[in-house]
PDB file of C-alpha atoms and ligand atoms in Angstrom:
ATOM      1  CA  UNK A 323      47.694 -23.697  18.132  1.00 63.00           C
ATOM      2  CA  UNK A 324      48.769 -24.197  14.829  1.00 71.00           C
ATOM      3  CA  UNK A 325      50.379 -21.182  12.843  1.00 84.00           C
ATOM      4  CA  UNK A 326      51.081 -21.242   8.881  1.00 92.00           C
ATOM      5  CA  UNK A 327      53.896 -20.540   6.890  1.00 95.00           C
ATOM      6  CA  UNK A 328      52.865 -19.415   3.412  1.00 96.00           C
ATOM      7  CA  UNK A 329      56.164 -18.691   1.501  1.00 96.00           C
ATOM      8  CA  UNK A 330      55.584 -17.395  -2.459  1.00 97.00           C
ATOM      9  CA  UNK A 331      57.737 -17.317  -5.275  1.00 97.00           C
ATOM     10  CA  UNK A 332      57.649 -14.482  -7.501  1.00 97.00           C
ATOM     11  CA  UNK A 333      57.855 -10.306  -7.299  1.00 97.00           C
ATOM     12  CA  UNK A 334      56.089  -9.075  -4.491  1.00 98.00           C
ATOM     13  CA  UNK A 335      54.901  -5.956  -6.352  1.00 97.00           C
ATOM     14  CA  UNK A 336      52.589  -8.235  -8.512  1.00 97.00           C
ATOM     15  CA  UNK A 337      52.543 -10.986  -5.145  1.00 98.00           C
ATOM     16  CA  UNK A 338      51.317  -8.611  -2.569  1.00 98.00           C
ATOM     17  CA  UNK A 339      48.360  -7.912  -4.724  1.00 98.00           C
ATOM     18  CA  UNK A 340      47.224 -11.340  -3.506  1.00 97.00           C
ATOM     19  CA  UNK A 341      46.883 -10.670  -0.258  1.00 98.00           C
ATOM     20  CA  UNK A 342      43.691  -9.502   1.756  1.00 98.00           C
ATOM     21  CA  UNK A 343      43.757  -5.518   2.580  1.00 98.00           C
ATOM     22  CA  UNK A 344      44.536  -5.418   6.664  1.00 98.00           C
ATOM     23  CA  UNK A 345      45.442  -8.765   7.295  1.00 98.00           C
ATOM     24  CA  UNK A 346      49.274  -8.315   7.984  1.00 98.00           C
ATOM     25  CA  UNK A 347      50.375  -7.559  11.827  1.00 98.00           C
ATOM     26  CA  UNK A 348      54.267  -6.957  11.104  1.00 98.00           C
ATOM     27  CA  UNK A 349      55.991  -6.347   8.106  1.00 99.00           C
ATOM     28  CA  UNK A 350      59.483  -6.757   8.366  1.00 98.00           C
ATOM     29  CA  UNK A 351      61.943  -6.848   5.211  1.00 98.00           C
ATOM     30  CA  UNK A 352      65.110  -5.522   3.894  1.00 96.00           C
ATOM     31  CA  UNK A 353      64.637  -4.815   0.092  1.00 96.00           C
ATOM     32  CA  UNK A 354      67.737  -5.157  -2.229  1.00 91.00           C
ATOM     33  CA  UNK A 355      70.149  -1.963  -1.428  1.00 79.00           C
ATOM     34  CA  UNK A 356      70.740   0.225  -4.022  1.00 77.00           C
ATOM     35  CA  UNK A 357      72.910  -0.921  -6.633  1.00 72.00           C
ATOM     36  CA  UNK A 358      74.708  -3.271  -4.556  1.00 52.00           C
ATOM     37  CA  UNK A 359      75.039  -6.877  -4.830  1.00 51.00           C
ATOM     38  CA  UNK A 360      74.971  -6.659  -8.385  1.00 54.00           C
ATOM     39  CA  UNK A 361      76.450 -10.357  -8.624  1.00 53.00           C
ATOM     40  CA  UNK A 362      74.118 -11.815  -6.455  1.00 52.00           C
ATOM     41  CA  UNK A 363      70.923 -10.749  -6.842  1.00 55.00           C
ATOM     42  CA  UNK A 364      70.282  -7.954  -8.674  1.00 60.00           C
ATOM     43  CA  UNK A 365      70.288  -4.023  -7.388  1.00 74.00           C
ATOM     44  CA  UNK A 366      68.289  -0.763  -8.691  1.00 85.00           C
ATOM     45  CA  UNK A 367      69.713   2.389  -9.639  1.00 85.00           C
ATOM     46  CA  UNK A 368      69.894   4.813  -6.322  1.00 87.00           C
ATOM     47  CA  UNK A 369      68.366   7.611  -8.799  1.00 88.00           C
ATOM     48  CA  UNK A 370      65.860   4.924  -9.434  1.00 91.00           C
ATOM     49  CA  UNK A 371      65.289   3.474  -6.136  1.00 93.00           C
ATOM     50  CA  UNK A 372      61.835   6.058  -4.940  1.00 95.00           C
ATOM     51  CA  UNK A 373      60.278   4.970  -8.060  1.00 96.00           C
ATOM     52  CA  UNK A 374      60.804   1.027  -7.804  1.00 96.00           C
ATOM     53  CA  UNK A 375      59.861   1.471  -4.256  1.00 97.00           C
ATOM     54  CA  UNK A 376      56.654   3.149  -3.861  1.00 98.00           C
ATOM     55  CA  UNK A 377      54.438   0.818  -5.693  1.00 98.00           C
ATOM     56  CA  UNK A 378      55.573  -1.815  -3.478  1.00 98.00           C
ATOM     57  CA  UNK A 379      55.287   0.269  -0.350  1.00 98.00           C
ATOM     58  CA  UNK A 380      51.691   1.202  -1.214  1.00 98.00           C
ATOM     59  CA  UNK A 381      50.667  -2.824  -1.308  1.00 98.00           C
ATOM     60  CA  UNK A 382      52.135  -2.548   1.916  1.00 98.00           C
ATOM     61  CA  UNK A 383      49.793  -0.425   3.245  1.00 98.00           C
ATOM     62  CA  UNK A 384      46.469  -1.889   1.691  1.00 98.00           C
ATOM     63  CA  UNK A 385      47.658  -4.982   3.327  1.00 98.00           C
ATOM     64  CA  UNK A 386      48.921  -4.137   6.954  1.00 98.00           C
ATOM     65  CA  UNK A 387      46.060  -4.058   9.577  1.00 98.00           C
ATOM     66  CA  UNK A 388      45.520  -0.474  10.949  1.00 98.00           C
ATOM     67  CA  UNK A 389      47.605  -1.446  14.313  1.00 98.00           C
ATOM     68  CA  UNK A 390      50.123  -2.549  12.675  1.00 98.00           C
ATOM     69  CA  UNK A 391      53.986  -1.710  11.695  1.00 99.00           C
ATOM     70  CA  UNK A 392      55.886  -1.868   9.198  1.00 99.00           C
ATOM     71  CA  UNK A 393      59.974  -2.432  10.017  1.00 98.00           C
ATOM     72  CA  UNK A 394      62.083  -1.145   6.704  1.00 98.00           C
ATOM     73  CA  UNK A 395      65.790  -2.574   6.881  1.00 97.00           C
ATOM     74  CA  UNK A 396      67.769   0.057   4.866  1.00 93.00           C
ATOM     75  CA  UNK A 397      70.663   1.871   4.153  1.00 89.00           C
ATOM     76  CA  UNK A 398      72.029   4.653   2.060  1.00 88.00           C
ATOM     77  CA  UNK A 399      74.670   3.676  -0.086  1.00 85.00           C
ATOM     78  CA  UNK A 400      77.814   5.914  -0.866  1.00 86.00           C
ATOM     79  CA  UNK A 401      77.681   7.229  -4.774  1.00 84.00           C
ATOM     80  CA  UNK A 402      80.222   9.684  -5.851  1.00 85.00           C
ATOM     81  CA  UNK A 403      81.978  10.352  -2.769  1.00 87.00           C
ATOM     82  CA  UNK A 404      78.563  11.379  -0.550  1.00 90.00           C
ATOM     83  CA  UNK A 405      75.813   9.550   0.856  1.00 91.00           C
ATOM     84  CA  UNK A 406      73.115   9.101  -1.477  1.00 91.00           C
ATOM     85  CA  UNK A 407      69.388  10.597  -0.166  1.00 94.00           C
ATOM     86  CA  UNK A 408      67.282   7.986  -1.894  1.00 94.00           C
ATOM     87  CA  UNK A 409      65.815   7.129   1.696  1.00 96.00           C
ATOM     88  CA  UNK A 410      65.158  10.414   2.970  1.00 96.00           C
ATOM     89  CA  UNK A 411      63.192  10.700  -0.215  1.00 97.00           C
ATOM     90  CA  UNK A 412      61.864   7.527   0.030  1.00 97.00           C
ATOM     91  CA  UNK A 413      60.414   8.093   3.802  1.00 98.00           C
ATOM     92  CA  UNK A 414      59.039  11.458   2.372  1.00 98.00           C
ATOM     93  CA  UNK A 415      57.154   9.977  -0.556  1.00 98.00           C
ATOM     94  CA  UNK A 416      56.155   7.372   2.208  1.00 98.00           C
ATOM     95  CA  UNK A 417      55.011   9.932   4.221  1.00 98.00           C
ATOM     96  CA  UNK A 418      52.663  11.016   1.265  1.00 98.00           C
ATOM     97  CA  UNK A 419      51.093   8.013   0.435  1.00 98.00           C
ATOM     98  CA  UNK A 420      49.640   8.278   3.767  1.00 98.00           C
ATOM     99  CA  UNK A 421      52.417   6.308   5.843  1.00 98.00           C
ATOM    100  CA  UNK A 422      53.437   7.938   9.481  1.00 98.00           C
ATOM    101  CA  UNK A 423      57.252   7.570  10.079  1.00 98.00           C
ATOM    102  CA  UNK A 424      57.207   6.490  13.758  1.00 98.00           C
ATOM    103  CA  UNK A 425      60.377   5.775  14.508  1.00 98.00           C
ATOM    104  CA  UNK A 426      64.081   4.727  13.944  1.00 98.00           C
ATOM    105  CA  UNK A 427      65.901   2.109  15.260  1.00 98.00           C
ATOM    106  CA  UNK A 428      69.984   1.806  14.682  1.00 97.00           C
ATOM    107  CA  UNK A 429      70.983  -2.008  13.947  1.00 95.00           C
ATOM    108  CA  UNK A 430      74.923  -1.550  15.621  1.00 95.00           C
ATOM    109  CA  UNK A 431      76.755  -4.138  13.785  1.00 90.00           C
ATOM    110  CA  UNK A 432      78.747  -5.154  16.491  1.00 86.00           C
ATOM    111  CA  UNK A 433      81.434  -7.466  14.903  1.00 82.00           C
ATOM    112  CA  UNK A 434      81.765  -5.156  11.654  1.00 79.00           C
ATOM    113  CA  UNK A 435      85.240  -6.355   9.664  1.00 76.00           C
ATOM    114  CA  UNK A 436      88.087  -3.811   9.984  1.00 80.00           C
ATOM    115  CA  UNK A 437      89.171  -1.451   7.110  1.00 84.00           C
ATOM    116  CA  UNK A 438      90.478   1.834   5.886  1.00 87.00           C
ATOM    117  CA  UNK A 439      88.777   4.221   3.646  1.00 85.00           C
ATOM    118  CA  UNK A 440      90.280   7.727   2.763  1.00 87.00           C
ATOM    119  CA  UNK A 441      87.371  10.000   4.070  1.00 88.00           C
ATOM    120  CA  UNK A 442      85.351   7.593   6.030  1.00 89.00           C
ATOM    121  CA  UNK A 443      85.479   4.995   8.689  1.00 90.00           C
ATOM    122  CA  UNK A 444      84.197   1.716   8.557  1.00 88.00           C
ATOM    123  CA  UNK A 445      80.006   1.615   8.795  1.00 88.00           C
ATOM    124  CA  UNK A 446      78.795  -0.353  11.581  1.00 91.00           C
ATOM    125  CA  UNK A 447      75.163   0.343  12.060  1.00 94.00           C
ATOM    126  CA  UNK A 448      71.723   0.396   9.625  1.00 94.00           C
ATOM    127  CA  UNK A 449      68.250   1.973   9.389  1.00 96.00           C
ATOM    128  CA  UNK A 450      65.365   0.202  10.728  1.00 98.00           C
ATOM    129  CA  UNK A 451      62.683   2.614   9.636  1.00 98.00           C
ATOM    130  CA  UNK A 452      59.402   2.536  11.678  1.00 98.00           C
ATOM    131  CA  UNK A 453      56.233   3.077   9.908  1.00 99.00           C
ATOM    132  CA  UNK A 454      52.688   3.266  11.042  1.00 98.00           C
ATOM    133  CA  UNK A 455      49.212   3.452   9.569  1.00 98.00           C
ATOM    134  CA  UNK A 456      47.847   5.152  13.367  1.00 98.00           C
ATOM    135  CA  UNK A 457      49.478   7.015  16.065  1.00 98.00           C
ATOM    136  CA  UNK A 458      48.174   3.708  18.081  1.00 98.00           C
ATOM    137  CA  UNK A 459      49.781   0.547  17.499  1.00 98.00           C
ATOM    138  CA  UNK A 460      49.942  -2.432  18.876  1.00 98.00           C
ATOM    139  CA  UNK A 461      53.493  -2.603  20.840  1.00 98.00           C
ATOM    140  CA  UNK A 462      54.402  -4.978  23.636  1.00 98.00           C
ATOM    141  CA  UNK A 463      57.225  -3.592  25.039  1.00 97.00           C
ATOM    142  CA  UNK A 464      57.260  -5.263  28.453  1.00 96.00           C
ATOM    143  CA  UNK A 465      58.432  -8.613  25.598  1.00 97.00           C
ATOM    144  CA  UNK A 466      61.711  -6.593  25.247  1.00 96.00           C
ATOM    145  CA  UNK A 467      62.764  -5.388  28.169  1.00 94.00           C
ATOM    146  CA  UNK A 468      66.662  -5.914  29.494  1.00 91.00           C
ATOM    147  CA  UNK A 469      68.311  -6.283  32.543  1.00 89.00           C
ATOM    148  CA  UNK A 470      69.088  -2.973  34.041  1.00 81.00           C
ATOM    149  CA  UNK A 471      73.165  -3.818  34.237  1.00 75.00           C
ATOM    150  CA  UNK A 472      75.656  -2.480  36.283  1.00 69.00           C
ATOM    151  CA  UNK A 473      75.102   1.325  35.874  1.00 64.00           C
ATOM    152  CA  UNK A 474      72.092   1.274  37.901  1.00 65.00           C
ATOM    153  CA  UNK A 475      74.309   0.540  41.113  1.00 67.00           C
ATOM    154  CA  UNK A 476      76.184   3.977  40.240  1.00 70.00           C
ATOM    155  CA  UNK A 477      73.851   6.280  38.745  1.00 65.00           C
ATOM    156  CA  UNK A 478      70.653   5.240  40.857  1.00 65.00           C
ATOM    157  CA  UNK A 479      72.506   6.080  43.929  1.00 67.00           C
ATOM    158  CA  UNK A 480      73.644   9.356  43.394  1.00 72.00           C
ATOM    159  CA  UNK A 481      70.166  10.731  42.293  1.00 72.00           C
ATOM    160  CA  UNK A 482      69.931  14.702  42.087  1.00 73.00           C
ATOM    161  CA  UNK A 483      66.916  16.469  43.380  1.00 72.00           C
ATOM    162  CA  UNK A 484      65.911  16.519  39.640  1.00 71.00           C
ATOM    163  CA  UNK A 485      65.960  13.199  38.938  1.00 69.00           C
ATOM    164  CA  UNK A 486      63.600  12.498  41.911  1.00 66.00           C
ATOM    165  CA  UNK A 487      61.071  15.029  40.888  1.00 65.00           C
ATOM    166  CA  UNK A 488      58.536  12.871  37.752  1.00 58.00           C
ATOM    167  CA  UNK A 489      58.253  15.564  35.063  1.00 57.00           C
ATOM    168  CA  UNK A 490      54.121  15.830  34.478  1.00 55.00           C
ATOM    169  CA  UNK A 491      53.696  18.125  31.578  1.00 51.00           C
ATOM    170  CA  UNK A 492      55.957  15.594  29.511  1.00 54.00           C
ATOM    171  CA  UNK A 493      54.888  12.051  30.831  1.00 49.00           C
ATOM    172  CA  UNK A 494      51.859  10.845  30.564  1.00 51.00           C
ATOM    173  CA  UNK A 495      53.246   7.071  31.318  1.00 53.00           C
ATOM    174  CA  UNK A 496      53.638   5.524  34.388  1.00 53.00           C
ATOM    175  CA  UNK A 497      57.459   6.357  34.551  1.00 54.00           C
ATOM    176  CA  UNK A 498      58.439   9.479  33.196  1.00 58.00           C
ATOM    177  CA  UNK A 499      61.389  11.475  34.247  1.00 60.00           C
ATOM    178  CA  UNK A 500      61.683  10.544  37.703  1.00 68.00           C
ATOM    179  CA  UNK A 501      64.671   7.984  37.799  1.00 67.00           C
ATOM    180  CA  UNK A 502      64.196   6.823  41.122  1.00 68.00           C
ATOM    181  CA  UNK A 503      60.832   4.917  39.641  1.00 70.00           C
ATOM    182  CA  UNK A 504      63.641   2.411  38.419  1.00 68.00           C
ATOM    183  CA  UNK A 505      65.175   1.706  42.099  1.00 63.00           C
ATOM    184  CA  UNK A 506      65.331  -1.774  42.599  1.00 66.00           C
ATOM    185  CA  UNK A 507      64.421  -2.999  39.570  1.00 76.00           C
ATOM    186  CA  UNK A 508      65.816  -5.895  37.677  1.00 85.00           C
ATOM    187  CA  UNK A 509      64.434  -5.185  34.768  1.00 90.00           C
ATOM    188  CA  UNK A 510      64.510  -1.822  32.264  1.00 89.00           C
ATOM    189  CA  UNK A 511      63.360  -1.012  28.435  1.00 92.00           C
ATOM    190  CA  UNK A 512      65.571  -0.955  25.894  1.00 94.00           C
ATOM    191  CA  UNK A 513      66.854   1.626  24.092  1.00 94.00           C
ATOM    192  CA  UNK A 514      66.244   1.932  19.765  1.00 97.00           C
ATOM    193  CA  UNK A 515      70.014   1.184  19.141  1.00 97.00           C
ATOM    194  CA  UNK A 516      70.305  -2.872  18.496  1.00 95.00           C
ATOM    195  CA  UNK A 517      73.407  -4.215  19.241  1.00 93.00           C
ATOM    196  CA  UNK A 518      73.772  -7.215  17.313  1.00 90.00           C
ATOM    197  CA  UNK A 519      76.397  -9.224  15.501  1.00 84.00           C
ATOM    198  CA  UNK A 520      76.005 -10.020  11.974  1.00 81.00           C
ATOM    199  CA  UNK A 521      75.998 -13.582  11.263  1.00 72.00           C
ATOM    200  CA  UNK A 522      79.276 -13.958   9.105  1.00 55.00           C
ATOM    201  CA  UNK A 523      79.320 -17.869   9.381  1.00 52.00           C
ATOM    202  CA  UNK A 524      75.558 -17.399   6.810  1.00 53.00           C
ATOM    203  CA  UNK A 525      76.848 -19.212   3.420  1.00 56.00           C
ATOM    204  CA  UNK A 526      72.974 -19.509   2.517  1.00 70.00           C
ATOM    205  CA  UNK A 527      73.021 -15.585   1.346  1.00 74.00           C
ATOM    206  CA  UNK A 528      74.914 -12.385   0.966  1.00 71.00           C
ATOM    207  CA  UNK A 529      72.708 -10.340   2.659  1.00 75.00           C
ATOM    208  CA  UNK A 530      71.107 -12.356   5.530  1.00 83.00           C
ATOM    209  CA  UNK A 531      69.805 -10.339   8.673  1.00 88.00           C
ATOM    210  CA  UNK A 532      71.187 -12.622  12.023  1.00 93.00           C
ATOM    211  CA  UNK A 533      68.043 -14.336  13.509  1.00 95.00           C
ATOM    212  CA  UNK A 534      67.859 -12.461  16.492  1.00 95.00           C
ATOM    213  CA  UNK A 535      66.997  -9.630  14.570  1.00 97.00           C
ATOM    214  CA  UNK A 536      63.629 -10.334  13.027  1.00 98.00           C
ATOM    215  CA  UNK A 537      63.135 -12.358  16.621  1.00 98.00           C
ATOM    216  CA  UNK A 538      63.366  -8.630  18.807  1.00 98.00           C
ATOM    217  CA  UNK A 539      60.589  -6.852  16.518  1.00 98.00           C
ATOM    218  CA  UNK A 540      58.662  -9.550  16.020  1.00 98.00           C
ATOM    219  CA  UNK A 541      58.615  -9.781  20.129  1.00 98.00           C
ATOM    220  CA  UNK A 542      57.743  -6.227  20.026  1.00 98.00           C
ATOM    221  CA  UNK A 543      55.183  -5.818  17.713  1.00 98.00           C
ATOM    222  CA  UNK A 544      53.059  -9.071  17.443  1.00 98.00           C
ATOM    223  CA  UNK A 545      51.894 -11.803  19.656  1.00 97.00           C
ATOM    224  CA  UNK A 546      51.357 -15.288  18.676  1.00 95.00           C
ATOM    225  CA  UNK A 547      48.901 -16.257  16.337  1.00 94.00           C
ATOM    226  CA  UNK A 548      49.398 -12.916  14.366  1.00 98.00           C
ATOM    227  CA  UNK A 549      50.899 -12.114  10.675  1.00 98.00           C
ATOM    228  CA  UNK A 550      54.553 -11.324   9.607  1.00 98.00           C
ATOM    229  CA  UNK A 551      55.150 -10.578   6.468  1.00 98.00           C
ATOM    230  CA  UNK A 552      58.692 -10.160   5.011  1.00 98.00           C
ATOM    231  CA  UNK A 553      58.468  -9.299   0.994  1.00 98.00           C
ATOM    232  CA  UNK A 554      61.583  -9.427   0.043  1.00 97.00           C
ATOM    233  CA  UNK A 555      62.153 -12.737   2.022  1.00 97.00           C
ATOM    234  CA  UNK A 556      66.003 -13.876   0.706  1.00 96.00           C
ATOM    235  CA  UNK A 557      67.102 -16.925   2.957  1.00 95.00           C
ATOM    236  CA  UNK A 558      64.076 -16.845   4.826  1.00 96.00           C
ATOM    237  CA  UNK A 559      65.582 -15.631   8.240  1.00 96.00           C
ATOM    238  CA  UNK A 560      61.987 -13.751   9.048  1.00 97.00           C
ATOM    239  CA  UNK A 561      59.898 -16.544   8.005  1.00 97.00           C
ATOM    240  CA  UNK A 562      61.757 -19.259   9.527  1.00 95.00           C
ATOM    241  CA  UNK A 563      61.791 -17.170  13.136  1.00 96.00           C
ATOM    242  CA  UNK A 564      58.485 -16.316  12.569  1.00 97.00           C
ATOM    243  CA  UNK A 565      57.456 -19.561  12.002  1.00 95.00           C
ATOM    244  CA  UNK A 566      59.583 -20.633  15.468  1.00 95.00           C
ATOM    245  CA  UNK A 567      57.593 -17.962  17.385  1.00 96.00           C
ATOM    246  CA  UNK A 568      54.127 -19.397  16.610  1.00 95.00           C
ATOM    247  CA  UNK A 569      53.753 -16.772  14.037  1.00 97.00           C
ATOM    248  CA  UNK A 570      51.570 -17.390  11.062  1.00 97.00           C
ATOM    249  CA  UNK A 571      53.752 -15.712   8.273  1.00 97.00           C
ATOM    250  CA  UNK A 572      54.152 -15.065   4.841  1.00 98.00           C
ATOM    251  CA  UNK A 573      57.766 -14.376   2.491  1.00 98.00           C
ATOM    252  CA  UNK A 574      57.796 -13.668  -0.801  1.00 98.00           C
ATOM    253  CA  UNK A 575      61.056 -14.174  -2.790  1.00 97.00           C
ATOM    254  CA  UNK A 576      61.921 -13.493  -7.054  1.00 97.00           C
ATOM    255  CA  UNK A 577      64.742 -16.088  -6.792  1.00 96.00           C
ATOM    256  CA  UNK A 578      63.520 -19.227  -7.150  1.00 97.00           C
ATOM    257  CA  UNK A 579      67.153 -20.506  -5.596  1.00 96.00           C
ATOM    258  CA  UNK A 580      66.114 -18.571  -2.318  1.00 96.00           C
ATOM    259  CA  UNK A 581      62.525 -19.917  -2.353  1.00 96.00           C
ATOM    260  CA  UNK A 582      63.561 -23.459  -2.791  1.00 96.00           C
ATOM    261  CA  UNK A 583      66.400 -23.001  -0.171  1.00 95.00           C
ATOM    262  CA  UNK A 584      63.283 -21.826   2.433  1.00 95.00           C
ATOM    263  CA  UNK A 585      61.374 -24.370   0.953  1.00 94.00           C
ATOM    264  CA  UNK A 586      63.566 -26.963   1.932  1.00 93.00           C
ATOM    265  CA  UNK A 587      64.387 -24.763   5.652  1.00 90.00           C
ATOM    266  CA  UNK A 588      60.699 -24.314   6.895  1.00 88.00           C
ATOM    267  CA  UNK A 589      58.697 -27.176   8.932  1.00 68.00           C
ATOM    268  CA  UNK A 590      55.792 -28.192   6.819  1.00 61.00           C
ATOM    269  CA  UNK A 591      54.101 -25.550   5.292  1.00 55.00           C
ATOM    270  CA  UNK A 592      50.025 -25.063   5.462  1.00 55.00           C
ATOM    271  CA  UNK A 593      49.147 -23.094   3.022  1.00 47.00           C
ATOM    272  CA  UNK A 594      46.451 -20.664   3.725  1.00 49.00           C
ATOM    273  CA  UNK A 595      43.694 -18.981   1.144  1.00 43.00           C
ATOM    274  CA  UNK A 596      43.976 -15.573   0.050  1.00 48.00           C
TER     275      UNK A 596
HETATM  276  C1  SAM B1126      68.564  -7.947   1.233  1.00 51.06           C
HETATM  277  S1  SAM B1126      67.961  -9.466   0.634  1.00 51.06           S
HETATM  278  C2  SAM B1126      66.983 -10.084   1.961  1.00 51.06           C
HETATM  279  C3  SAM B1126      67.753 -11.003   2.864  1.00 51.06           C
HETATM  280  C4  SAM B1126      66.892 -11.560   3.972  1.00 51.06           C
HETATM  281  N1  SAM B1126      66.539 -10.543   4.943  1.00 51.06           N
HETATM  282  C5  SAM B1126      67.592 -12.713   4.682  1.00 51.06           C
HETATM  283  O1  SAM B1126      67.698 -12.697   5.911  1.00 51.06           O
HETATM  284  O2  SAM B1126      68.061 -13.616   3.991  1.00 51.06           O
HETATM  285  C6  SAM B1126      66.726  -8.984  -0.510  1.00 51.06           C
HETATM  286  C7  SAM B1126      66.051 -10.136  -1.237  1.00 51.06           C
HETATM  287  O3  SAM B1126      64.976  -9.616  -2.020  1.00 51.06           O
HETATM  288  C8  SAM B1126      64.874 -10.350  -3.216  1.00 51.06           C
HETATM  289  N2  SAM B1126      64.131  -9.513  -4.177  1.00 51.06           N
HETATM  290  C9  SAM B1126      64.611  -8.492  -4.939  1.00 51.06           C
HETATM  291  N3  SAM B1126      63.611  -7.930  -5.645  1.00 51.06           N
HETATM  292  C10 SAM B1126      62.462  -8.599  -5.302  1.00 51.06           C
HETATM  293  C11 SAM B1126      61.101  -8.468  -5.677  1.00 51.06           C
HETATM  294  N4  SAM B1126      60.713  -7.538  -6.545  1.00 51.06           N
HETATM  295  N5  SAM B1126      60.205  -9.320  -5.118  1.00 51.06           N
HETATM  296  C12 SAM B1126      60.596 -10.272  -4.227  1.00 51.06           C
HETATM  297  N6  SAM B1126      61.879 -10.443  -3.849  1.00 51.06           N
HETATM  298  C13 SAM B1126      62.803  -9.613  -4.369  1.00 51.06           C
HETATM  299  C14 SAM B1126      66.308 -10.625  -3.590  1.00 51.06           C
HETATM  300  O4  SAM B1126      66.409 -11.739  -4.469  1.00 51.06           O
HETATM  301  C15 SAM B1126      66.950 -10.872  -2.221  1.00 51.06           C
HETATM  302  O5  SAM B1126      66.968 -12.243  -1.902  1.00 51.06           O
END
């Protein structure tokens, strides 16, 4: 099985127009924050931020497949001493166009760099905003699960009547409430908090996402043979994971120093038709 890696140079507003309406299984991206990284690559106003968005998050929806999600990297930035509500505004207008907010995962940063700040503390975690075309999605969660660790040895054995009992009205799985389903297992699911270093040692981009990042979603939410998309593709880090996974993906990137970097990173590139 052969997978392609179709990487595009250009802005994905006018890019994504190119691609076929449900053809995309994942989309997973982290646009340009706003305002920040001015030196790098550009940033948009956070009064502005809605606006530039929704354009590009309506391609997305045209061109994800109706089981399919959509993973938003983002994070409200700090302007005049309070946290600015461009994404709360953005998942409403999202919410409008006809997206379903699913979910929310917390990216812990687990090796965040010390300082001091006079009315905050350092930030160590980031959005990853779930969004869904359906209620049902394709998920495969049994891809992520984790060893159950050494709590289980504590907490399993000292079960309460409660804990024994499954609550029906709420589950409809086959574990629910009833802890003592997870006796003597090796294996548990995860929970929506990622902990995960960033990758400091990156010199290839200010803003790259560490590999195993894209790699846990993509687990998740695809299988192989089906279609990532990352739009605002920067070093490449979804592409290039993608592409390890036996992915068929697709990155689109306005920098044509980032695009040649990935151009240069990726294995031989098919190209696919549109
Ligand atoms: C936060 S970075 C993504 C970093 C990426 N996740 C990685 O691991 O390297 C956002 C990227 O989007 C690019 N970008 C900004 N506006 C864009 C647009 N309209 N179309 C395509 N790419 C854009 C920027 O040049 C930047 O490389």
């Amino acid at each position: 099985m052969e997978a392609f890696t179709n990487i595009i140079h250009g802005d994905c507003g006018e890019e994504l127009r190119r691609i076929q309406d449900n053809s995309v299984d994942l989309i997973f991206t982290s646009p340009p924050y706003a305002d920040s990284r001015k030196s790098t690559y550009g940033g948009i106003s956070p009064d502005r931020y809605v606006e530039w968005f929704l354009p590009i998050s309506s391609q997305l929806l045209r061109v994800l497949k109706p089981d399919g999600t959509f993973i938003l990297n983002i994070k409200e930035r700090v302007a005049e001493g309070e946290r600015h509500t461009y994404v709360i505004e953005t998942i409403l207008e999202m919410r409008k166009q006809g997206w379903l907010w699913t979910e929310e995962f917390i990216w812990h940063k687990k090796n965040c760099y010390p300082g001091r700040w006079p009315n905050r503390f350092r930030d160590a975690w980031e959005r990853l905003l779930q969004f869904n075309k359906n209620k049902k999605f394709n998920m495969y969660q049994d891809e992520v699960m984790v060893p159950v660790g050494d709590w289980a040895v504590g907490r399993l054995r000292n079960l309460s009547d409660t804990d024994k009992v499954r609550d029906l009205s709420k589950s409809g799985s086959n574990f629910g409430k009833n802890i003592s389903n997870w006796l003597n297992r090796d294996k548990v699911y995860p929970t929506n908090v990622i902990h995960l270093a960033t990758e400091c040692g990156n010199r290839d981009h200010s803003a790259a996402f560490p590999e195993a990042l894209p790699e846990w979603f993509i687990k998740l939410f695809t299988k192989a043979a089906d279609t990532v998309l990352d739009p605002f593709m920067g070093s490449g880090t979804t592409v290039i994971v993608a592409q390890r996974m036996m992915r068929n993906s697709i990155g689109i990137e306005v920098m044509y120093e980032y695009y040649e970097m990935v151009k240069e990173k990726i294995a031989p590139v098919k190209y696919c038709l549109f």
